[in-house]
Amino acid sequence: MSIAAPPENAPISQEKTGFRKGWPEWIRQLPMRRFPPPKPDFQLIDQQQLDALMESVKADPQAIQRIKDDMQFLDHELLRLFRERDYQAKYEQNRYRTYQITYMVLAALATLVGSLLAVTLRSVPQLAPWFGFAETIIALLATYLATISGREAPLPRWIENRRRAEQLRREYYRYLMDLPPYDTLKGFERRKTLSLRAAQINRGTPAETNSVGKTG
Amino acid sequence: MASSRPDLEARYHMFEKFALSDQRNYYKSTVSRFREAAAQVNRIRALMALLTGVAAAAASTIVSASPQCNIAEPLPECGVIITGTSVLAVLAVILPAIAAMFGTLADLYQWDRLVTIYDEALLNIEVADAQSPDREIEDDVTYHAAFLAFCEGTLSVMTDESAQWGQSIRTPAQIEKFLEDARRRAELHSGDASTGENGAGG
């Protein structure tokens, strides 16, 4: 399937653009069989778009340089964590939906076999044991899948990774816009606070506050 | 750090384009995609229900209209009628199962609920946008205050939307029940009660 260029106002995302183009929307949202690899160079802010914007608003060259310095630091300290979390969240979402849709198909098959069993019980009773056998196979298959998916359950992993990725995204802008707690800090202290907060978010420790004191 | 006016102005334009506008585009495109998917699945479910009714009604009409074929030894010319009613009877069984599958799909994706969440986020992001600092503000302190309100308002919308999204994701009850029934049936045959303990989360 061809990969189309994203439309100009498409949201910034690691997702594959143009996936299942031309298919009904509900089919486009079904899980992928082959999940694409991560994009190691993914950026929340495209460098070329940023340059064009700064030029169009006639931004101060020194301000642009400071922004670029911040972005360079963010790339190493935060963005790499965001990329991993964001990718992992999408991967687990795909896994979760794959399992759930398989269960749905099995449930539909079980209903179908059960109904056919009921319909044929009086007219063709010799078929009943075979329908019973088919129902048992479906139940065993569902139990097998539930057992293997339960070891590293995708739903909590999807939600947790997404939560942390979104928190990292907000922290990225918080640092870049010099919002609290970064507004009162300078140089090394400011950078250290970002590194610490990003690491805490990535670990799962809440850092969604406006002051240094609350997050440690 | 970013206390000078030129610095704040540059950062404001950046935030407006890459954070607020991007988020707005995301909400808009998601609402549109989810509405479309929900409508398509709903149409399929309605179509399945309609076809089930038609199949059941047609089977019943054919049976009533052909009494000569409803006897222990039907006439040879009844072959087509018997095959036809059998096909219709099977369809009346298959179609509701397909409709139920699409019902579970809608429960799994939660399109309607998520559309409500993103619609609300869209309205809230417009409120945040309304606080954007204006170039005409001469006083730097006022400009900085407006800049802060604008950025914090947008980040707050993103936080709220994320929290609501997390609460809306649930495994459909039908799948939980199916897995529970399957586990019970499997236990009858294998005698192992420990299998699939965490399956509902999968």
Short mmCIF file of C-alpha atoms in Angstrom, two decimals:
data_model
loop_
_atom_site.label_atom_id
_atom_site.label_comp_id
_atom_site.label_asym_id
_atom_site.label_seq_id
_atom_site.Cartn_x
_atom_site.Cartn_y
_atom_site.Cartn_z
CA MET A 1 0.00 0.00 0.00
CA SER A 2 1.40 3.43 -0.91
CA ILE A 3 2.31 5.90 1.79
CA ALA A 4 0.82 9.31 1.10
CA ALA A 5 2.32 12.54 2.37
CA PRO A 6 0.44 13.87 5.42
CA PRO A 7 -1.92 16.77 4.77
CA GLU A 8 -0.62 20.17 5.83
CA ASN A 9 -2.79 20.37 8.94
CA ALA A 10 -2.37 16.71 9.97
CA PRO A 11 -1.43 16.31 13.64
CA ILE A 12 2.24 15.56 14.41
CA SER A 13 2.49 11.81 15.03
CA GLN A 14 4.73 8.77 14.72
CA GLU A 15 1.84 6.93 13.06
CA LYS A 16 2.13 5.68 9.50
CA THR A 17 0.30 8.11 7.22
CA GLY A 18 -1.95 6.89 4.43
CA PHE A 19 -2.45 3.51 6.11
CA ARG A 20 -5.26 1.50 4.37
CA LYS A 21 -6.12 4.56 2.31
CA GLY A 22 -9.46 4.22 0.52
CA TRP A 23 -10.84 1.69 3.00
CA PRO A 24 -13.83 2.41 5.26
CA GLU A 25 -12.77 4.25 8.41
CA TRP A 26 -13.59 1.40 10.80
CA ILE A 27 -11.34 -0.95 8.80
CA ARG A 28 -8.53 1.62 8.84
CA GLN A 29 -8.64 1.55 12.63
CA LEU A 30 -8.33 -2.23 12.88
CA PRO A 31 -4.98 -3.47 14.21
CA MET A 32 -1.97 -3.96 11.92
CA ARG A 33 -0.63 -7.44 11.31
CA ARG A 34 2.94 -6.17 10.87
CA PHE A 35 3.62 -3.36 13.27
CA PRO A 36 6.09 -0.83 11.81
CA PRO A 37 9.45 -0.22 13.54
CA PRO A 38 9.99 2.96 15.62
CA LYS A 39 11.12 6.20 14.00
CA PRO A 40 14.39 7.12 15.76
CA ASP A 41 14.45 10.61 14.23
CA PHE A 42 10.86 11.57 15.10
CA GLN A 43 10.55 15.18 16.29
CA LEU A 44 7.65 16.96 17.96
CA ILE A 45 8.77 20.11 16.16
CA ASP A 46 9.98 19.86 12.61
CA GLN A 47 13.18 21.88 12.14
CA GLN A 48 12.28 23.16 8.67
CA GLN A 49 8.80 24.20 9.74
CA LEU A 50 10.29 25.97 12.74
CA ASP A 51 12.79 27.87 10.58
CA ALA A 52 10.00 28.91 8.22
CA LEU A 53 7.85 30.07 11.12
CA MET A 54 10.66 32.05 12.74
CA GLU A 55 11.41 33.70 9.46
CA SER A 56 7.76 34.59 8.84
CA VAL A 57 7.37 36.23 12.26
CA LYS A 58 10.80 37.90 11.98
CA ALA A 59 11.91 36.45 15.29
CA ASP A 60 14.97 37.74 17.07
CA PRO A 61 18.08 35.71 16.01
CA GLN A 62 19.27 35.41 19.62
CA ALA A 63 15.86 34.12 20.70
CA ILE A 64 15.93 31.57 17.87
CA GLN A 65 19.36 30.39 18.98
CA ARG A 66 18.18 29.97 22.59
CA ILE A 67 15.15 27.98 21.40
CA LYS A 68 17.39 25.73 19.30
CA ASP A 69 19.73 25.18 22.25
CA ASP A 70 16.74 24.16 24.37
CA MET A 71 15.49 21.82 21.67
CA GLN A 72 18.89 20.19 21.35
CA PHE A 73 18.98 19.54 25.07
CA LEU A 74 15.37 18.28 25.06
CA ASP A 75 16.17 15.88 22.25
CA HIS A 76 18.62 14.01 24.40
CA GLU A 77 16.98 14.34 27.80
CA LEU A 78 13.30 14.01 27.02
CA LEU A 79 12.45 13.31 23.41
CA ARG A 80 14.17 9.92 23.31
CA LEU A 81 12.02 8.86 26.30
CA PHE A 82 8.91 10.24 24.61
CA ARG A 83 9.64 8.32 21.39
CA GLU A 84 10.00 5.04 23.30
CA ARG A 85 6.85 5.56 25.38
CA ASP A 86 4.80 6.74 22.43
CA TYR A 87 5.91 3.80 20.31
CA GLN A 88 5.36 1.32 23.12
CA ALA A 89 1.84 2.70 23.73
CA LYS A 90 0.95 2.25 20.06
CA TYR A 91 2.45 -1.23 20.02
CA GLU A 92 0.47 -2.34 23.10
CA GLN A 93 -2.70 -0.76 21.71
CA ASN A 94 -2.27 -2.79 18.55
CA ARG A 95 -1.64 -5.94 20.59
CA TYR A 96 -4.65 -5.32 22.84
CA ARG A 97 -7.00 -4.76 19.92
CA THR A 98 -5.65 -7.78 18.07
CA TYR A 99 -6.48 -10.03 21.03
CA GLN A 100 -9.88 -8.41 21.62
CA ILE A 101 -10.90 -8.72 17.97
CA THR A 102 -9.79 -12.36 17.94
CA TYR A 103 -12.00 -12.97 21.01
CA MET A 104 -14.87 -11.21 19.24
CA VAL A 105 -14.53 -13.48 16.22
CA LEU A 106 -14.33 -16.55 18.45
CA ALA A 107 -17.40 -15.37 20.40
CA ALA A 108 -19.32 -14.91 17.14
CA LEU A 109 -18.24 -18.39 16.00
CA ALA A 110 -19.30 -19.88 19.35
CA THR A 111 -22.72 -18.22 19.05
CA LEU A 112 -23.05 -19.46 15.50
CA VAL A 113 -22.08 -23.04 16.34
CA GLY A 114 -24.39 -23.00 19.38
CA SER A 115 -27.29 -21.76 17.26
CA LEU A 116 -26.65 -24.36 14.56
CA LEU A 117 -26.49 -27.01 17.26
CA ALA A 118 -29.91 -25.93 18.54
CA VAL A 119 -31.36 -25.78 15.01
CA THR A 120 -30.09 -29.22 13.94
CA LEU A 121 -30.67 -31.01 17.26
CA ARG A 122 -34.12 -32.22 16.21
CA SER A 123 -33.68 -32.51 12.45
CA VAL A 124 -30.13 -33.94 12.18
CA PRO A 125 -29.20 -35.21 15.69
CA GLN A 126 -26.12 -37.09 14.39
CA LEU A 127 -24.44 -33.68 13.78
CA ALA A 128 -24.87 -32.57 17.41
CA PRO A 129 -21.62 -34.18 18.76
CA TRP A 130 -19.61 -32.43 16.02
CA PHE A 131 -21.09 -29.05 16.84
CA GLY A 132 -20.38 -29.75 20.51
CA PHE A 133 -16.78 -30.60 19.60
CA ALA A 134 -16.43 -27.37 17.61
CA GLU A 135 -17.75 -25.35 20.57
CA THR A 136 -15.19 -26.98 22.87
CA ILE A 137 -12.32 -26.25 20.45
CA ILE A 138 -13.39 -22.58 20.33
CA ALA A 139 -13.52 -22.41 24.14
CA LEU A 140 -10.06 -24.03 24.42
CA LEU A 141 -8.63 -21.64 21.82
CA ALA A 142 -10.05 -18.61 23.66
CA THR A 143 -8.63 -19.87 26.96
CA TYR A 144 -5.24 -20.48 25.34
CA LEU A 145 -5.15 -16.92 23.96
CA ALA A 146 -6.31 -15.45 27.27
CA THR A 147 -3.51 -17.33 29.05
CA ILE A 148 -0.73 -16.16 26.73
CA SER A 149 -1.99 -12.56 26.63
CA GLY A 150 -2.41 -12.45 30.39
CA ARG A 151 1.33 -12.77 31.11
CA GLU A 152 2.05 -9.22 29.94
CA ALA A 153 -1.45 -7.84 29.71
CA PRO A 154 -1.48 -5.21 26.92
CA LEU A 155 -4.30 -3.00 28.26
CA PRO A 156 -2.56 -1.65 31.40
CA ARG A 157 0.71 -1.37 29.47
CA TRP A 158 -0.99 0.60 26.69
CA ILE A 159 -2.68 3.00 29.14
CA GLU A 160 0.43 3.47 31.28
CA ASN A 161 2.75 4.10 28.33
CA ARG A 162 0.28 6.52 26.77
CA ARG A 163 -0.14 8.38 30.07
CA ARG A 164 3.63 8.79 30.44
CA ALA A 165 4.13 9.74 26.78
CA GLU A 166 1.51 12.48 27.01
CA GLN A 167 3.01 13.75 30.25
CA LEU A 168 6.44 13.86 28.58
CA ARG A 169 4.94 15.77 25.65
CA ARG A 170 3.53 18.40 28.03
CA GLU A 171 6.84 18.61 29.88
CA TYR A 172 8.59 19.22 26.56
CA TYR A 173 6.48 22.32 25.98
CA ARG A 174 6.67 23.36 29.61
CA TYR A 175 10.48 23.53 29.37
CA LEU A 176 10.51 25.06 25.92
CA MET A 177 8.04 27.78 26.92
CA ASP A 178 9.92 28.37 30.16
CA LEU A 179 6.82 27.75 32.27
CA PRO A 180 7.00 27.05 36.00
CA PRO A 181 9.12 25.51 37.50
CA TYR A 182 11.67 26.44 34.79
CA ASP A 183 10.91 30.18 34.73
CA THR A 184 12.79 30.88 37.93
CA LEU A 185 15.80 28.68 37.12
CA LYS A 186 18.89 29.31 35.04
CA GLY A 187 21.65 27.35 33.32
CA PHE A 188 22.62 24.09 34.93
CA GLU A 189 19.79 24.17 37.53
CA ARG A 190 17.19 24.55 34.80
CA ARG A 191 18.64 21.71 32.74
CA LYS A 192 19.03 19.46 35.77
CA THR A 193 15.41 20.04 36.76
CA LEU A 194 14.25 19.03 33.29
CA SER A 195 16.38 15.87 33.33
CA LEU A 196 15.06 14.92 36.74
CA ARG A 197 11.42 15.59 35.95
CA ALA A 198 11.62 13.72 32.62
CA ALA A 199 13.22 10.73 34.33
CA GLN A 200 10.52 10.80 37.03
CA ILE A 201 7.72 10.92 34.48
CA ASN A 202 9.32 8.10 32.55
CA ARG A 203 9.57 6.06 35.75
CA GLY A 204 5.92 6.73 36.53
CA THR A 205 6.39 9.19 39.38
CA PRO A 206 4.02 12.12 38.97
CA ALA A 207 5.77 15.36 38.00
CA GLU A 208 2.70 17.23 36.74
CA THR A 209 3.07 20.28 38.98
CA ASN A 210 4.07 23.85 38.49
CA SER A 211 6.64 24.04 41.24
CA VAL A 212 9.91 22.34 41.94
CA GLY A 213 9.01 21.77 45.58
CA LYS A 214 6.07 19.49 44.86
CA THR A 215 7.93 17.15 42.58
CA GLY A 216 11.27 17.01 44.29
CA MET B 1 15.62 32.42 31.04
CA ALA B 2 12.97 33.43 28.48
CA SER B 3 12.23 36.70 30.13
CA SER B 4 13.04 39.08 27.31
CA ARG B 5 10.17 40.24 25.12
CA PRO B 6 11.64 39.00 21.78
CA ASP B 7 12.26 35.62 23.37
CA LEU B 8 8.69 35.37 24.67
CA GLU B 9 7.23 36.41 21.34
CA ALA B 10 9.26 33.79 19.45
CA ARG B 11 8.22 31.09 21.92
CA TYR B 12 4.59 32.17 21.77
CA HIS B 13 4.48 31.71 17.97
CA MET B 14 6.15 28.35 18.35
CA PHE B 15 3.68 27.15 20.99
CA GLU B 16 0.73 28.46 19.03
CA LYS B 17 1.75 26.48 15.93
CA PHE B 18 3.28 23.30 17.27
CA ALA B 19 1.32 22.75 20.48
CA LEU B 20 -2.07 24.46 20.33
CA SER B 21 -2.79 24.25 16.59
CA ASP B 22 -1.43 20.74 16.38
CA GLN B 23 -3.61 19.67 19.30
CA ARG B 24 -6.62 21.34 17.71
CA ASN B 25 -5.92 19.53 14.41
CA TYR B 26 -5.61 16.26 16.29
CA TYR B 27 -8.96 16.72 18.06
CA LYS B 28 -10.69 17.77 14.85
CA SER B 29 -9.36 14.89 12.77
CA THR B 30 -10.04 12.35 15.55
CA VAL B 31 -13.62 13.53 16.04
CA SER B 32 -14.23 13.31 12.31
CA ARG B 33 -12.63 9.85 11.95
CA PHE B 34 -14.39 8.43 15.01
CA ARG B 35 -17.79 9.82 13.96
CA GLU B 36 -17.36 8.22 10.55
CA ALA B 37 -16.29 4.85 11.97
CA ALA B 38 -19.17 4.83 14.50
CA ALA B 39 -21.69 5.64 11.77
CA GLN B 40 -20.33 2.94 9.46
CA VAL B 41 -20.45 0.25 12.14
CA ASN B 42 -23.93 1.36 13.17
CA ARG B 43 -25.12 1.05 9.57
CA ILE B 44 -23.68 -2.47 9.34
CA ARG B 45 -25.46 -3.48 12.57
CA ALA B 46 -28.76 -2.05 11.34
CA LEU B 47 -28.34 -3.79 7.99
CA MET B 48 -27.66 -7.14 9.71
CA ALA B 49 -30.79 -6.70 11.85
CA LEU B 50 -32.83 -5.85 8.77
CA LEU B 51 -31.53 -8.84 6.81
CA THR B 52 -32.15 -11.15 9.78
CA GLY B 53 -35.77 -10.02 9.92
CA VAL B 54 -36.19 -10.40 6.16
CA ALA B 55 -34.64 -13.90 6.20
CA ALA B 56 -36.81 -15.07 9.12
CA ALA B 57 -39.98 -13.57 7.61
CA ALA B 58 -39.24 -15.02 4.16
CA ALA B 59 -38.56 -18.49 5.62
CA SER B 60 -41.78 -18.40 7.60
CA THR B 61 -43.81 -17.18 4.58
CA ILE B 62 -42.39 -19.86 2.29
CA VAL B 63 -43.15 -22.58 4.84
CA SER B 64 -46.75 -21.32 5.32
CA ALA B 65 -47.30 -20.97 1.58
CA SER B 66 -46.09 -24.49 0.77
CA PRO B 67 -48.00 -26.93 3.03
CA GLN B 68 -47.35 -29.75 0.53
CA CYS B 69 -43.64 -29.53 1.44
CA ASN B 70 -44.14 -29.62 5.23
CA ILE B 71 -44.87 -33.29 5.46
CA ALA B 72 -42.73 -36.31 6.35
CA GLU B 73 -42.29 -37.32 2.71
CA PRO B 74 -42.41 -34.12 0.63
CA LEU B 75 -43.03 -34.08 -3.11
CA PRO B 76 -39.97 -34.16 -5.42
CA GLU B 77 -40.62 -30.58 -6.62
CA CYS B 78 -40.18 -29.35 -3.02
CA GLY B 79 -36.36 -29.61 -3.26
CA VAL B 80 -35.83 -25.95 -4.13
CA ILE B 81 -38.23 -24.77 -1.42
CA ILE B 82 -36.59 -26.93 1.25
CA THR B 83 -33.09 -25.77 0.25
CA GLY B 84 -34.26 -22.14 0.17
CA THR B 85 -35.84 -22.25 3.62
CA SER B 86 -32.75 -24.01 5.02
CA VAL B 87 -30.48 -21.25 3.64
CA LEU B 88 -32.79 -18.58 5.07
CA ALA B 89 -32.83 -20.35 8.46
CA VAL B 90 -29.01 -20.47 8.51
CA LEU B 91 -28.86 -16.78 7.54
CA ALA B 92 -31.25 -15.95 10.38
CA VAL B 93 -28.66 -17.54 12.70
CA ILE B 94 -25.44 -16.13 11.14
CA LEU B 95 -26.54 -12.51 10.67
CA PRO B 96 -27.34 -11.77 14.34
CA ALA B 97 -23.94 -13.26 15.30
CA ILE B 98 -22.25 -10.83 12.87
CA ALA B 99 -24.36 -7.94 14.20
CA ALA B 100 -23.33 -8.84 17.76
CA MET B 101 -19.68 -8.87 16.67
CA PHE B 102 -19.97 -5.32 15.33
CA GLY B 103 -21.74 -4.27 18.53
CA THR B 104 -18.74 -5.51 20.51
CA LEU B 105 -16.39 -3.71 18.09
CA ALA B 106 -18.18 -0.43 18.84
CA ASP B 107 -17.86 -1.13 22.57
CA LEU B 108 -14.16 -1.89 22.14
CA TYR B 109 -13.34 1.32 20.28
CA GLN B 110 -15.71 3.56 22.31
CA TRP B 111 -16.05 5.95 19.38
CA ASP B 112 -19.13 7.78 20.67
CA ARG B 113 -17.67 8.36 24.12
CA LEU B 114 -14.32 9.53 22.76
CA VAL B 115 -16.02 11.91 20.33
CA THR B 116 -17.70 13.57 23.34
CA ILE B 117 -14.31 13.87 25.12
CA TYR B 118 -12.52 15.33 22.10
CA ASP B 119 -15.43 17.64 21.25
CA GLU B 120 -15.23 19.07 24.74
CA ALA B 121 -11.44 19.37 24.48
CA LEU B 122 -11.90 21.31 21.22
CA LEU B 123 -14.19 23.80 22.95
CA ASN B 124 -11.76 24.13 25.86
CA ILE B 125 -8.78 24.68 23.60
CA GLU B 126 -10.61 27.61 22.01
CA VAL B 127 -10.96 29.11 25.49
CA ALA B 128 -7.20 28.68 26.01
CA ASP B 129 -6.56 30.21 22.60
CA ALA B 130 -8.66 33.24 23.53
CA GLN B 131 -6.06 34.08 26.18
CA SER B 132 -3.23 34.37 23.67
CA PRO B 133 -0.97 37.41 24.14
CA ASP B 134 -1.31 40.21 21.65
CA ARG B 135 1.68 41.89 19.98
CA GLU B 136 0.06 45.22 20.79
CA ILE B 137 0.43 44.71 24.53
CA GLU B 138 3.12 47.21 25.40
CA ASP B 139 3.70 46.27 29.00
CA ASP B 140 6.08 43.28 29.23
CA VAL B 141 4.61 42.09 32.55
CA THR B 142 1.11 41.96 31.07
CA TYR B 143 2.45 40.20 27.98
CA HIS B 144 4.19 37.60 30.14
CA ALA B 145 1.03 37.05 32.22
CA ALA B 146 -1.04 36.52 29.05
CA PHE B 147 1.63 34.18 27.66
CA LEU B 148 1.56 32.11 30.86
CA ALA B 149 -2.26 31.91 30.91
CA PHE B 150 -2.28 30.88 27.25
CA CYS B 151 0.31 28.10 27.64
CA GLU B 152 -0.94 26.79 30.99
CA GLY B 153 -4.53 26.80 29.70
CA THR B 154 -3.56 24.70 26.68
CA LEU B 155 -1.50 22.25 28.73
CA SER B 156 -4.38 21.96 31.18
CA VAL B 157 -6.78 20.99 28.35
CA MET B 158 -4.29 18.32 27.25
CA THR B 159 -4.04 17.00 30.83
CA ASP B 160 -7.81 16.80 31.27
CA GLU B 161 -8.34 15.10 27.93
CA SER B 162 -5.65 12.50 28.71
CA ALA B 163 -7.22 11.73 32.10
CA GLN B 164 -10.70 11.30 30.60
CA TRP B 165 -9.35 9.16 27.78
CA GLY B 166 -7.73 6.79 30.29
CA GLN B 167 -11.01 6.35 32.13
CA SER B 168 -12.95 5.54 28.98
CA ILE B 169 -10.84 2.55 27.91
CA ARG B 170 -12.48 -0.67 29.11
CA THR B 171 -12.58 -4.25 27.92
CA PRO B 172 -16.13 -4.86 26.60
CA ALA B 173 -18.32 -6.78 29.06
CA GLN B 174 -19.36 -9.20 26.29
CA ILE B 175 -15.74 -10.30 25.80
CA GLU B 176 -15.22 -10.69 29.56
CA LYS B 177 -18.33 -12.89 29.72
CA PHE B 178 -17.30 -14.92 26.67
CA LEU B 179 -13.86 -15.58 28.17
CA GLU B 180 -15.42 -16.57 31.49
CA ASP B 181 -17.77 -19.03 29.74
CA ALA B 182 -14.93 -20.37 27.57
CA ARG B 183 -12.74 -20.86 30.64
CA ARG B 184 -15.51 -22.78 32.40
CA ARG B 185 -16.07 -24.95 29.35
CA ALA B 186 -12.31 -25.57 28.95
CA GLU B 187 -12.06 -26.55 32.61
CA LEU B 188 -14.79 -29.15 32.09
CA HIS B 189 -12.59 -30.81 29.49
CA SER B 190 -9.10 -30.21 30.83
CA GLY B 191 -9.82 -30.11 34.57
CA ASP B 192 -7.42 -27.17 34.96
CA ALA B 193 -8.90 -24.26 36.84
CA SER B 194 -5.80 -22.07 36.74
CA THR B 195 -5.68 -21.25 33.03
CA GLY B 196 -6.27 -17.74 31.72
CA GLU B 197 -6.45 -15.97 35.05
CA ASN B 198 -5.55 -12.61 33.55
CA GLY B 199 -7.24 -13.08 30.24
CA ALA B 200 -9.74 -10.31 30.71
CA GLY B 201 -6.98 -7.78 30.54
CA GLY B 202 -5.76 -9.14 27.27
#
